[in-house]
PDB file of C-alpha atoms in Angstrom:
ATOM      1  CA  PHE A   1      13.422   5.830  20.272  1.00  0.00           C
ATOM      2  CA  TYR A   2      14.559   4.072  17.148  1.00  0.00           C
ATOM      3  CA  LEU A   3      12.276   2.270  14.583  1.00  0.00           C
ATOM      4  CA  THR A   4      13.772  -0.221  12.203  1.00  0.00           C
ATOM      5  CA  ALA A   5      13.297   0.196   8.450  1.00  0.00           C
ATOM      6  CA  GLY A   6      10.988  -2.946   8.817  1.00  0.00           C
ATOM      7  CA  THR A   7       9.025  -1.626  11.563  1.00  0.00           C
ATOM      8  CA  ASN A   8       8.492   1.688   9.631  1.00  0.00           C
ATOM      9  CA  SER A   9       7.564  -0.463   6.715  1.00  0.00           C
ATOM     10  CA  ARG A  10       4.910  -2.364   8.590  1.00  0.00           C
ATOM     11  CA  ILE A  11       3.513   0.994  10.009  1.00  0.00           C
ATOM     12  CA  GLU A  12       2.975   2.366   6.572  1.00  0.00           C
ATOM     13  CA  GLU A  13       1.613  -0.943   5.553  1.00  0.00           C
ATOM     14  CA  ALA A  14      -0.853  -0.828   8.200  1.00  0.00           C
ATOM     15  CA  LYS A  15      -2.051   2.524   7.044  1.00  0.00           C
ATOM     16  CA  GLY A  16      -2.547   1.224   3.662  1.00  0.00           C
ATOM     17  CA  ASN A  17      -4.456  -1.867   5.018  1.00  0.00           C
ATOM     18  CA  ASP A  18      -6.607   0.491   6.939  1.00  0.00           C
ATOM     19  CA  ALA A  19      -7.199   2.708   3.854  1.00  0.00           C
ATOM     20  CA  PHE A  20      -8.125  -0.366   1.561  1.00  0.00           C
ATOM     21  CA  GLY A  21     -10.357  -1.639   4.379  1.00  0.00           C
ATOM     22  CA  GLU A  22     -12.239   1.690   4.256  1.00  0.00           C
ATOM     23  CA  GLY A  23     -12.309   1.661   0.368  1.00  0.00           C
ATOM     24  CA  LYS A  24      -9.836   4.658   0.241  1.00  0.00           C
ATOM     25  CA  TYR A  25      -7.913   2.899  -2.502  1.00  0.00           C
ATOM     26  CA  GLN A  26      -5.874   5.831  -3.768  1.00  0.00           C
ATOM     27  CA  GLU A  27      -4.765   6.547  -0.195  1.00  0.00           C
ATOM     28  CA  ALA A  28      -3.731   2.913   0.253  1.00  0.00           C
ATOM     29  CA  ILE A  29      -1.628   2.862  -2.730  1.00  0.00           C
ATOM     30  CA  GLU A  30       0.136   6.053  -1.599  1.00  0.00           C
ATOM     31  CA  ALA A  31       0.655   4.296   1.864  1.00  0.00           C
ATOM     32  CA  TYR A  32       2.099   1.240   0.128  1.00  0.00           C
ATOM     33  CA  THR A  33       4.298   3.411  -2.041  1.00  0.00           C
ATOM     34  CA  GLU A  34       5.720   5.073   0.726  1.00  0.00           C
ATOM     35  CA  ALA A  35       6.460   1.803   2.687  1.00  0.00           C
ATOM     36  CA  LEU A  36       8.377   0.544  -0.304  1.00  0.00           C
ATOM     37  CA  THR A  37      10.744   3.689  -0.035  1.00  0.00           C
ATOM     38  CA  VAL A  38      11.783   2.704   3.528  1.00  0.00           C
ATOM     39  CA  ASP A  39      13.778  -0.127   2.666  1.00  0.00           C
ATOM     40  CA  PRO A  40      13.645  -1.265  -0.888  1.00  0.00           C
ATOM     41  CA  ASN A  41      15.785  -4.233  -0.176  1.00  0.00           C
ATOM     42  CA  HIS A  42      13.724  -6.014   2.020  1.00  0.00           C
ATOM     43  CA  LYS A  43      12.182  -8.565  -0.090  1.00  0.00           C
ATOM     44  CA  SER A  44       9.863 -10.492   2.181  1.00  0.00           C
ATOM     45  CA  ILE A  45       8.092  -7.248   3.278  1.00  0.00           C
ATOM     46  CA  ASN A  46       8.229  -5.543  -0.140  1.00  0.00           C
ATOM     47  CA  SER A  47       6.776  -8.646  -1.919  1.00  0.00           C
ATOM     48  CA  GLN A  48       3.593  -8.156   0.056  1.00  0.00           C
ATOM     49  CA  LEU A  49       3.550  -4.686  -0.435  1.00  0.00           C
ATOM     50  CA  PHE A  50       3.607  -4.706  -4.079  1.00  0.00           C
ATOM     51  CA  CYS A  51       0.836  -7.340  -4.089  1.00  0.00           C
ATOM     52  CA  ASN A  52      -1.029  -4.852  -1.662  1.00  0.00           C
ATOM     53  CA  ARG A  53      -0.331  -2.023  -4.068  1.00  0.00           C
ATOM     54  CA  ALA A  54      -1.549  -3.812  -7.126  1.00  0.00           C
ATOM     55  CA  ALA A  55      -4.766  -5.135  -5.504  1.00  0.00           C
ATOM     56  CA  ALA A  56      -5.390  -1.294  -4.612  1.00  0.00           C
ATOM     57  CA  GLU A  57      -4.727  -0.321  -8.161  1.00  0.00           C
ATOM     58  CA  ALA A  58      -6.941  -3.015  -9.566  1.00  0.00           C
ATOM     59  CA  LYS A  59      -9.700  -1.553  -7.200  1.00  0.00           C
ATOM     60  CA  VAL A  60      -9.404   1.942  -8.575  1.00  0.00           C
ATOM     61  CA  GLN A  61      -9.494   0.664 -12.053  1.00  0.00           C
ATOM     62  CA  GLU A  62     -12.414  -1.409 -11.279  1.00  0.00           C
ATOM     63  CA  GLU A  63     -14.100   1.886  -9.815  1.00  0.00           C
ATOM     64  CA  THR A  64     -13.160   3.818 -12.923  1.00  0.00           C
ATOM     65  CA  HIS A  65     -14.640   1.334 -15.337  1.00  0.00           C
ATOM     66  CA  ASN A  66     -17.688   0.930 -13.298  1.00  0.00           C
ATOM     67  CA  ARG A  67     -18.220   4.854 -13.458  1.00  0.00           C
ATOM     68  CA  HIS A  68     -17.848   4.849 -17.145  1.00  0.00           C
ATOM     69  CA  SER A  69     -20.029   1.944 -17.935  1.00  0.00           C
TER      70      SER A  69
END
């Protein structure tokens, strides 16, 4: 059974989305980063992955800021 790179990217993206929804932002960042390595030239998928990863990174920064305030 063969999965295309796009399918593998979507699987990792779904893992990231699940982690994000559960508030596991570092785990989401890791999943999005992994998805980006599957097919670095797939612009339509990767543009969403970069946005998702940036949102997770912003949440991590927000949590860090709130802990130190």
